mmCIF file of C-alpha atoms and ligand atoms in Angstrom:
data_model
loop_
_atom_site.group_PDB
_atom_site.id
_atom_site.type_symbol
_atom_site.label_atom_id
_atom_site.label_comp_id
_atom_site.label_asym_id
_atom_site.label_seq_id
_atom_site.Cartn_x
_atom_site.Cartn_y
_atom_site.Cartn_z
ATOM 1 C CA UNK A 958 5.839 -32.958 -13.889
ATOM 2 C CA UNK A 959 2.546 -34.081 -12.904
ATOM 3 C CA UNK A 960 -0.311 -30.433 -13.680
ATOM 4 C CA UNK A 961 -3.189 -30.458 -11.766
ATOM 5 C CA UNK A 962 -5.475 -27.175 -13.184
ATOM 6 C CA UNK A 963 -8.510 -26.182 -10.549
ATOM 7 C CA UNK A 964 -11.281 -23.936 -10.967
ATOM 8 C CA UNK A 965 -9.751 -21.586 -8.847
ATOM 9 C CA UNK A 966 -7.446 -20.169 -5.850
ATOM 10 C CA UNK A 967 -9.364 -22.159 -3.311
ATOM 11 C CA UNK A 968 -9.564 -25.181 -4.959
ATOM 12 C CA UNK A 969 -5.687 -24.842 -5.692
ATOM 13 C CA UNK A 970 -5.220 -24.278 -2.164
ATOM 14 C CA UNK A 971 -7.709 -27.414 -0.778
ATOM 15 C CA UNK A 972 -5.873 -29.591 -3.364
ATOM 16 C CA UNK A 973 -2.274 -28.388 -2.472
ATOM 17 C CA UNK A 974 -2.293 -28.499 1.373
ATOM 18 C CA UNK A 975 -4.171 -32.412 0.747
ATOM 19 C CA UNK A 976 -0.586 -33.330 -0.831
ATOM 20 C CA UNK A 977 0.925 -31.717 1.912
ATOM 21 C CA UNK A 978 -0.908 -32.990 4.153
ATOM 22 C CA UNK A 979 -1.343 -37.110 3.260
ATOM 23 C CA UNK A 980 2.911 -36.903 2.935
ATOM 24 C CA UNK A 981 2.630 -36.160 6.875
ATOM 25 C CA UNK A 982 -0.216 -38.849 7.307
ATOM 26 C CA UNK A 983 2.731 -41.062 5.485
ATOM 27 C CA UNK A 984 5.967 -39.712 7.273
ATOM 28 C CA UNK A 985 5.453 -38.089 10.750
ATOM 29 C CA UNK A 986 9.096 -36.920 10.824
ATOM 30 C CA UNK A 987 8.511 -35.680 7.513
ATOM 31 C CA UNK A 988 10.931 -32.599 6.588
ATOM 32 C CA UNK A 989 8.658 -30.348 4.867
ATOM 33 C CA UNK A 990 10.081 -26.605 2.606
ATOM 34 C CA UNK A 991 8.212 -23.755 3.201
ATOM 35 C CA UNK A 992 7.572 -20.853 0.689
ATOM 36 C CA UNK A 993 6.237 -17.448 1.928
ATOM 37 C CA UNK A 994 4.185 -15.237 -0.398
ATOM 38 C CA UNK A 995 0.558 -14.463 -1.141
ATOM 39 C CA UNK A 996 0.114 -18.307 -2.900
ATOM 40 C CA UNK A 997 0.185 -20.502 -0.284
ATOM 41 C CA UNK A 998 -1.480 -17.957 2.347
ATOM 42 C CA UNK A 999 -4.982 -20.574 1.078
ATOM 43 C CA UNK A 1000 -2.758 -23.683 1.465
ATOM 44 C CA UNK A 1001 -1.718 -22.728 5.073
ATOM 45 C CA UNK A 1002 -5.299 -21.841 6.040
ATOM 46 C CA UNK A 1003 -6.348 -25.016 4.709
ATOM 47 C CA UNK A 1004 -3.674 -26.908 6.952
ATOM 48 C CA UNK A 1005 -4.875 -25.306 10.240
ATOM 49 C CA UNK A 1006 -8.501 -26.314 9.500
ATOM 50 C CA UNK A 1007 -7.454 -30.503 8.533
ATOM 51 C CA UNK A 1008 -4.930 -29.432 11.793
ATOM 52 C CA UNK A 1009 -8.157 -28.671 14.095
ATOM 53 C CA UNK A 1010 -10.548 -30.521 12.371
ATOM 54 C CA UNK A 1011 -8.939 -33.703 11.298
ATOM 55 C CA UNK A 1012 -6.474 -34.154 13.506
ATOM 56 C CA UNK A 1013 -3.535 -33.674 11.158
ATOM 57 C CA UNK A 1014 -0.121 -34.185 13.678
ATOM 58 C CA UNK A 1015 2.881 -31.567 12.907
ATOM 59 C CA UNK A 1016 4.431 -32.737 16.519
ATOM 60 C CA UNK A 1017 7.184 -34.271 14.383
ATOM 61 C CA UNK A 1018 7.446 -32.276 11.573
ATOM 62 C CA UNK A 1019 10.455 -30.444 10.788
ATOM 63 C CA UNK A 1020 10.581 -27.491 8.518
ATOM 64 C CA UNK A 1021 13.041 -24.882 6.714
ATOM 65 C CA UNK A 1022 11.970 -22.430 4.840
ATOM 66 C CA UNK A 1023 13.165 -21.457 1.449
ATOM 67 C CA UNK A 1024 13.978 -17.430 2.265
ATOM 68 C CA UNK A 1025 14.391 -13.960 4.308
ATOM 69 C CA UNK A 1026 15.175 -10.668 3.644
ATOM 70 C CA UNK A 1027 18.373 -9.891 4.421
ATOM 71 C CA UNK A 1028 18.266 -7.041 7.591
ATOM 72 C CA UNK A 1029 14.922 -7.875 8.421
ATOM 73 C CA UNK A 1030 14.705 -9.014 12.201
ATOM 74 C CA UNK A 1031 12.397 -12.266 12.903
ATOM 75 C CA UNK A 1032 9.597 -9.859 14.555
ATOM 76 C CA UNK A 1033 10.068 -7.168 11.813
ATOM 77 C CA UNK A 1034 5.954 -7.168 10.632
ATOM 78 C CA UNK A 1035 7.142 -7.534 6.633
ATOM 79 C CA UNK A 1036 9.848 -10.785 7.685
ATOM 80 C CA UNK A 1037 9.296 -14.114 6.300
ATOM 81 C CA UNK A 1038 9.645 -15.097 10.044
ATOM 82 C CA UNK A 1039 6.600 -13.357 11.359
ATOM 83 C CA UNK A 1040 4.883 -14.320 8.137
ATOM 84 C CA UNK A 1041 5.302 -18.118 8.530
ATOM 85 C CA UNK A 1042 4.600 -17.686 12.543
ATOM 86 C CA UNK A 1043 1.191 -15.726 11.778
ATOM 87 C CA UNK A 1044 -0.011 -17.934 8.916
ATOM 88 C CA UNK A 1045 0.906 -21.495 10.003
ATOM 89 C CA UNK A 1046 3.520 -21.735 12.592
ATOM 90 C CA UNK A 1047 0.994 -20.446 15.648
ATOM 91 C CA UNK A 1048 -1.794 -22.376 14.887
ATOM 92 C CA UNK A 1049 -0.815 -25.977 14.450
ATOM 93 C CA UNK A 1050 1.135 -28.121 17.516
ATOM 94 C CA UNK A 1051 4.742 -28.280 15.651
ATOM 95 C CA UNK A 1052 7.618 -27.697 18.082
ATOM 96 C CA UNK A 1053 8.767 -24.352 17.150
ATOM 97 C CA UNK A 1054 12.414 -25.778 17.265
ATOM 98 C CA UNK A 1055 11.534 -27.579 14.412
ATOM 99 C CA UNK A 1056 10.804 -24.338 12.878
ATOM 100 C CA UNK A 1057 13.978 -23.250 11.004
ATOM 101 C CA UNK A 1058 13.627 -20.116 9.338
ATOM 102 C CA UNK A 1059 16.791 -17.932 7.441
ATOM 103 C CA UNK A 1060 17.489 -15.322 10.309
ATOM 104 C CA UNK A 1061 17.667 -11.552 8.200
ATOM 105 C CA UNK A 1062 19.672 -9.788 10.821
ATOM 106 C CA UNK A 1063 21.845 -12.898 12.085
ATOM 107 C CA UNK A 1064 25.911 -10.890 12.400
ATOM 108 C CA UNK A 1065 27.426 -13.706 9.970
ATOM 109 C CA UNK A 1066 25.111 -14.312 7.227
ATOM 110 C CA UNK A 1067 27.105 -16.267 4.960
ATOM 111 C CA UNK A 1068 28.248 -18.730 8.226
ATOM 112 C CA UNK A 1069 24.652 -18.829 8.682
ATOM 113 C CA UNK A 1070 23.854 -19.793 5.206
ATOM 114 C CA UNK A 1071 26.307 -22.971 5.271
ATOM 115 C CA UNK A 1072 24.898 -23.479 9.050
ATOM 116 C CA UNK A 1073 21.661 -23.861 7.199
ATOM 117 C CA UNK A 1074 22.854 -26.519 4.457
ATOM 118 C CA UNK A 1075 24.523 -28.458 6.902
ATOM 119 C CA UNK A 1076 21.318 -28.696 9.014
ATOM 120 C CA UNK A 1077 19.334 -29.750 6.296
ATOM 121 C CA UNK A 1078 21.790 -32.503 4.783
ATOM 122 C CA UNK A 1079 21.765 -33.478 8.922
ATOM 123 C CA UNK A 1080 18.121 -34.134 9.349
ATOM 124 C CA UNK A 1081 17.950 -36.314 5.734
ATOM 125 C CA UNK A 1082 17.275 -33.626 3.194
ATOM 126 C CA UNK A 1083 13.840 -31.719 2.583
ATOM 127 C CA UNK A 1084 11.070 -34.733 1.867
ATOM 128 C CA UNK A 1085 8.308 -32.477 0.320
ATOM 129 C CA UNK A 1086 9.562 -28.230 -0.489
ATOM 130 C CA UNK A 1087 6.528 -26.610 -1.254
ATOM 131 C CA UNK A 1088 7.272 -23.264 -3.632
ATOM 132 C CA UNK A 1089 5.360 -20.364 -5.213
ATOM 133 C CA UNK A 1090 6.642 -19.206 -8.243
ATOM 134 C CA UNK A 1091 7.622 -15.354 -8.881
ATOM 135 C CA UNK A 1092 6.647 -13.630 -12.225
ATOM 136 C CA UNK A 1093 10.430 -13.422 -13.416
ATOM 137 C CA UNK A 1094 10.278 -17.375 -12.945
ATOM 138 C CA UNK A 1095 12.416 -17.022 -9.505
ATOM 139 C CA UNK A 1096 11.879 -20.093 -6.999
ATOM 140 C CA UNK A 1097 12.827 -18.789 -3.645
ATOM 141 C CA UNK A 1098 14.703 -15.889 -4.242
ATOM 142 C CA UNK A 1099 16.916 -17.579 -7.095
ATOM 143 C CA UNK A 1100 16.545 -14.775 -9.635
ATOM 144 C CA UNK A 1101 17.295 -15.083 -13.428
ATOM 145 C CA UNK A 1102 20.563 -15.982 -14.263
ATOM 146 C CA UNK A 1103 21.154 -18.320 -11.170
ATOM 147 C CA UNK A 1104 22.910 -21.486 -11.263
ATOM 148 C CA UNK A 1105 21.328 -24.514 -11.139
ATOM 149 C CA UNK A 1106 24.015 -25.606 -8.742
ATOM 150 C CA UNK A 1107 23.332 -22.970 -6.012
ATOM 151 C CA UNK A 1108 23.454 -23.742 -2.683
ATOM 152 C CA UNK A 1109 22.130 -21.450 0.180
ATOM 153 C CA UNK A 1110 23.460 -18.005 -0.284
ATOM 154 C CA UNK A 1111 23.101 -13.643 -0.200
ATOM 155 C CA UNK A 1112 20.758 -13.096 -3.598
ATOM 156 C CA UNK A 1113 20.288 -9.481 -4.904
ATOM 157 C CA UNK A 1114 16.979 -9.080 -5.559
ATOM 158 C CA UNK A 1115 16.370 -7.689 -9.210
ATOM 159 C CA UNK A 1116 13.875 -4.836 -9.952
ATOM 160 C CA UNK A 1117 11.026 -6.753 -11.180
ATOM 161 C CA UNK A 1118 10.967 -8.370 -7.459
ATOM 162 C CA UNK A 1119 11.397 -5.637 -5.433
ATOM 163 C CA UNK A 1120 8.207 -3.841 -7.406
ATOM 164 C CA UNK A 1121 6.412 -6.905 -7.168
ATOM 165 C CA UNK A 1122 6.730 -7.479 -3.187
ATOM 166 C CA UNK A 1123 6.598 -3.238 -2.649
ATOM 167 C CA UNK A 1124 2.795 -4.282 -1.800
ATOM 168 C CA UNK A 1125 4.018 -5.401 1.301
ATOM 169 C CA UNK A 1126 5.595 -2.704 2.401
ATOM 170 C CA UNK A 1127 5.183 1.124 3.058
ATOM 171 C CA UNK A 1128 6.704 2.131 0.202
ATOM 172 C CA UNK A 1129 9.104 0.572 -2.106
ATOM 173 C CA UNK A 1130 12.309 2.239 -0.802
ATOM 174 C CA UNK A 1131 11.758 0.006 2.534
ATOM 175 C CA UNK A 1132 11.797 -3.437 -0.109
ATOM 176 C CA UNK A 1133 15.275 -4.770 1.020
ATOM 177 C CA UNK A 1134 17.329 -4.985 -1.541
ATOM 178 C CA UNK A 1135 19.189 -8.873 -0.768
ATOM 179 C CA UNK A 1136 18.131 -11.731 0.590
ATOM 180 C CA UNK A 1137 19.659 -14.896 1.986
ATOM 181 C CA UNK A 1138 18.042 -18.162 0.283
ATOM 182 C CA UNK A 1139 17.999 -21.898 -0.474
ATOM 183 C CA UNK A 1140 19.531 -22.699 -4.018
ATOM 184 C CA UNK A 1141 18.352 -23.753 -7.194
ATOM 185 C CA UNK A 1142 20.749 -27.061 -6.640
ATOM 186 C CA UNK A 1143 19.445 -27.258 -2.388
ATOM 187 C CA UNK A 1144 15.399 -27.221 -3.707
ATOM 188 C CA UNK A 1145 16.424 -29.876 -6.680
ATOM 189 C CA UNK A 1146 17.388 -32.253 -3.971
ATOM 190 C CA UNK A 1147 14.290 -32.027 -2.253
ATOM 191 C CA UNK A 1148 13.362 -35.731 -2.843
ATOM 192 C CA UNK A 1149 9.677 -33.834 -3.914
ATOM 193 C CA UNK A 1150 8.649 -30.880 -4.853
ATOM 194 C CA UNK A 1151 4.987 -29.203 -4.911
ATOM 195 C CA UNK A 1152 4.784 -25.805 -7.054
ATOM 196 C CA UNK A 1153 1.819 -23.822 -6.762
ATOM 197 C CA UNK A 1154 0.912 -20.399 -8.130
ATOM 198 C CA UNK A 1155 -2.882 -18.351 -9.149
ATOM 199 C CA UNK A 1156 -3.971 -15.614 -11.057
ATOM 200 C CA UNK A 1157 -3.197 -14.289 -14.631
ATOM 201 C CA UNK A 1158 -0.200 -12.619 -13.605
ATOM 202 C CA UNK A 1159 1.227 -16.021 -13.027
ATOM 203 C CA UNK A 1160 0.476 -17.239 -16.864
ATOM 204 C CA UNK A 1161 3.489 -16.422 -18.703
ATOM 205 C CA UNK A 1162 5.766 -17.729 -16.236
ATOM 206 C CA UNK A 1163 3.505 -20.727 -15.810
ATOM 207 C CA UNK A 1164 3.766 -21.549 -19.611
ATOM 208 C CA UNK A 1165 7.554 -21.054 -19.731
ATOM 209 C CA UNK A 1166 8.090 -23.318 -17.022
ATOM 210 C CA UNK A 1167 5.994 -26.197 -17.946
ATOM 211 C CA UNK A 1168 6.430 -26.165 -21.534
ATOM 212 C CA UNK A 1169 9.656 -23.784 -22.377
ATOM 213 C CA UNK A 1170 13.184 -24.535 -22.763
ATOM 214 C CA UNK A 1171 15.201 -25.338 -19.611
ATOM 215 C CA UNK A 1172 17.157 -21.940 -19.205
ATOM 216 C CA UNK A 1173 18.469 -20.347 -15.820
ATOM 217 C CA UNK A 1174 16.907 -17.139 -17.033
ATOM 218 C CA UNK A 1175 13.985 -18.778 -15.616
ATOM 219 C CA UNK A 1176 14.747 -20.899 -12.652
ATOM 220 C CA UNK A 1177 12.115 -22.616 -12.066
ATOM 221 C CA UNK A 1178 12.754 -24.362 -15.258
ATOM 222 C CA UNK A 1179 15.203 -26.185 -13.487
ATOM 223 C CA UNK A 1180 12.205 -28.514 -12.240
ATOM 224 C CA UNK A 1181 11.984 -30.011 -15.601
ATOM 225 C CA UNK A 1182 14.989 -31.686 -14.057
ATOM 226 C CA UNK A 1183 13.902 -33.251 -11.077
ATOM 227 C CA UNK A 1184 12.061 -36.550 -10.973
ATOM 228 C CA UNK A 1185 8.922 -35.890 -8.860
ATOM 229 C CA UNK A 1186 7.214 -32.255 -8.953
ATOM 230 C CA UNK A 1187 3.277 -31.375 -8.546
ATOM 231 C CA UNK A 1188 2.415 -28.303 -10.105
ATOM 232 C CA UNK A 1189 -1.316 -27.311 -8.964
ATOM 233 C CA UNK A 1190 -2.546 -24.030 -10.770
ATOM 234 C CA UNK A 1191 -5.861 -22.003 -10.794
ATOM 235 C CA UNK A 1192 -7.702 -21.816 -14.114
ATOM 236 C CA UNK A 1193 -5.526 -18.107 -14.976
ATOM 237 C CA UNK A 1194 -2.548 -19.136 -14.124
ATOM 238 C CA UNK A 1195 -3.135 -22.279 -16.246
ATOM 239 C CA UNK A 1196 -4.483 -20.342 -19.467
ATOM 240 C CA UNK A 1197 -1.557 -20.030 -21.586
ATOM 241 C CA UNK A 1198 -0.647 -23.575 -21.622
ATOM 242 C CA UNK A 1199 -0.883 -25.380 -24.872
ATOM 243 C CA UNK A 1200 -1.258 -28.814 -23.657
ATOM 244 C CA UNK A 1201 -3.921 -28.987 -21.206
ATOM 245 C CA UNK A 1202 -5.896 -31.548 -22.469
ATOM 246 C CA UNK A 1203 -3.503 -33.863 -22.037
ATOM 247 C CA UNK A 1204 -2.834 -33.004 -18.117
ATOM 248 C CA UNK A 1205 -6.307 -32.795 -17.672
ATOM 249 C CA UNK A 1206 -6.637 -36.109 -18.856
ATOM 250 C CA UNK A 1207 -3.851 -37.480 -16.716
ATOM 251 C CA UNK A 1208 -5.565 -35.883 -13.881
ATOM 252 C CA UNK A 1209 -8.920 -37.507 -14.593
ATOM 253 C CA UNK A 1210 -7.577 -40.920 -15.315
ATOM 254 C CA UNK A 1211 -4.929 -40.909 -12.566
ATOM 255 C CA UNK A 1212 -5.872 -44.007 -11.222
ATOM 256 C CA UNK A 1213 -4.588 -45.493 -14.550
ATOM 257 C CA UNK A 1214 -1.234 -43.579 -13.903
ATOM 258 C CA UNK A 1215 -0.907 -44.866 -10.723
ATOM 259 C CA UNK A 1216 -1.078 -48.243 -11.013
ATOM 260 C CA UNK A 1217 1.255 -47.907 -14.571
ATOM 261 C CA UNK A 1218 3.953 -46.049 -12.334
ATOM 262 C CA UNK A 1219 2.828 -47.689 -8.471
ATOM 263 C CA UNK A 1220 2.230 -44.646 -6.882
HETATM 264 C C1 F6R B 350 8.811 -16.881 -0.982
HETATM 265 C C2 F6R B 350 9.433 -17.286 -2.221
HETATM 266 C C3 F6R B 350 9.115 -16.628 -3.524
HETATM 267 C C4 F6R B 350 7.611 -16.574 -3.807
HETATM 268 C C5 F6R B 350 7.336 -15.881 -5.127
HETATM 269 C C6 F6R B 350 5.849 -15.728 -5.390
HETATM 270 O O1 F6R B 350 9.268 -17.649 0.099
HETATM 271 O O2 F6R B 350 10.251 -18.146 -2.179
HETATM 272 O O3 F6R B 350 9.753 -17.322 -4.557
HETATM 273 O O4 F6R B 350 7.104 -17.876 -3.830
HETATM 274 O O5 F6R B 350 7.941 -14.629 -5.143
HETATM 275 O O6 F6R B 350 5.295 -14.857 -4.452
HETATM 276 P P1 F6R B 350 3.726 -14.662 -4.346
HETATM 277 O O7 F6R B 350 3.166 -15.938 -3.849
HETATM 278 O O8 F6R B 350 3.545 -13.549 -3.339
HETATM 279 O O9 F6R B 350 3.241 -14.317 -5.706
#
């Protein structure tokens, strides 16, 4: 795992969306994951402005996203659907049926869930799948205790997730309580992968990941396993890592790295 730290949520969020956004510069067709949440909100905003102001070109871009709450219709105001459509989807030129987003309400969910795989494995697998991290260590919805082999699927949510999204949402009765979303084993074959996460709610989980034991009580330890992941944190989210000289370093001398590796 390559860990970029940054003075803070902005500078996480320039940094992140200029990965994103020099892996479209490099693949037009590129099939980019999408994570909803408050994290990549910055990220998103950042895209629309190198969109406008630098040109950027989504006109080829494909994208899935990771989740949705089960029941939730695509125009429901707390869906991952109108989330991605007001935060990125509406402002930048991709053709919106590139846009492939886990329908909440859809009759057949689990049909729709292997529809999903099956697109994905279709159009050449996810290039770059961007993810936030939750504070139980969940990427996507893959709460503790999921397999590392999970495909797309119906997740219960536990409790710790349905408190920490109630913010969204009127009250926390109206948090539903399943969602359908991408697998631990469908985001490791994402041929990258770009974590981000901020603040010093995030700092545990942050430390566990990076530097704890590879455990699906924490999925997102599962990226220890995969050959190619960015993290890029904020200072807090960063502060209860042990070994941050070292990335530091690698960051500041990456030049060296890259030519060792030919990146
Ligand atoms: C959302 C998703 C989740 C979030 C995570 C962090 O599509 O997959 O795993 O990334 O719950 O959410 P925030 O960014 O709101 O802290």
């Amino acid at each position: 795992m390559e860990i970029t730290i940054t003075e803070n949520y902005e500078e996480m969020s320039k940094v992140s969306a200029q990965i994103i956004a020099e892996e479209i510069r490099k693949k037009h067709n590129l099939l980019l994951g999408l994570a909803t949440g408050d994290t990549p909100i910055g990220t998103y905003k950042e895209l629309v402005r190198i969109h406008k102001e630098e040109g950027l070109d989504f006109s080829k871009v494909k994208s899935f996203n990771l989740d949705e709450y089960l029941g939730l219709a695509p125009l429901h105001k707390n869906s991952y659907n109108y989330f991605m459509w007001d935060n990125l989807v509406k402002h930048i030129n991709i053709n919106p049926e590139n846009v492939y987003i886990p329908q909440g309400n859809i009759n057949d969910p689990e049909q729709f869930c292997r529809w999903y795989e099956e697109q994905i494995r279709k159009l050449g697998g996810i290039d770059l799948q961007i993810l936030g991290i939750g504070s139980d260590g969940h990427i996507a919805f893959n709460e503790p205790g999921s397999s590392f082999a999970s495909r797309t699927r119906i997740k219960a949510l536990v409790e710790q997730t349905i408190e920490d999204n109630s913010r969204f949402f009127d009250k926390i009765e109206d948090v539903p309580r399943f969602a359908i979303t991408m697998g631990v084993g469908t985001i490791l074959e994402a041929k990258k992968i770009l974590l981000i996460a901020n603040g010093k709610k995030k700092a545990d989980v942050c430390a566990k990941f990076i530097e704890g034991p590879v455990t699906s009580q924490i999925t997102a330890t599962a990226l220890q396993l995969h050959s190619y992941v960015n993290v890029v944190l904020d200072k807090d989210a960063a502060s209860k890592l042990k070994r941050t000289d070292y990335y530091n370093w690698v960051r500041d001398n990456k030049h060296l790295v890259q030519k060792e590796i030919g990146r």
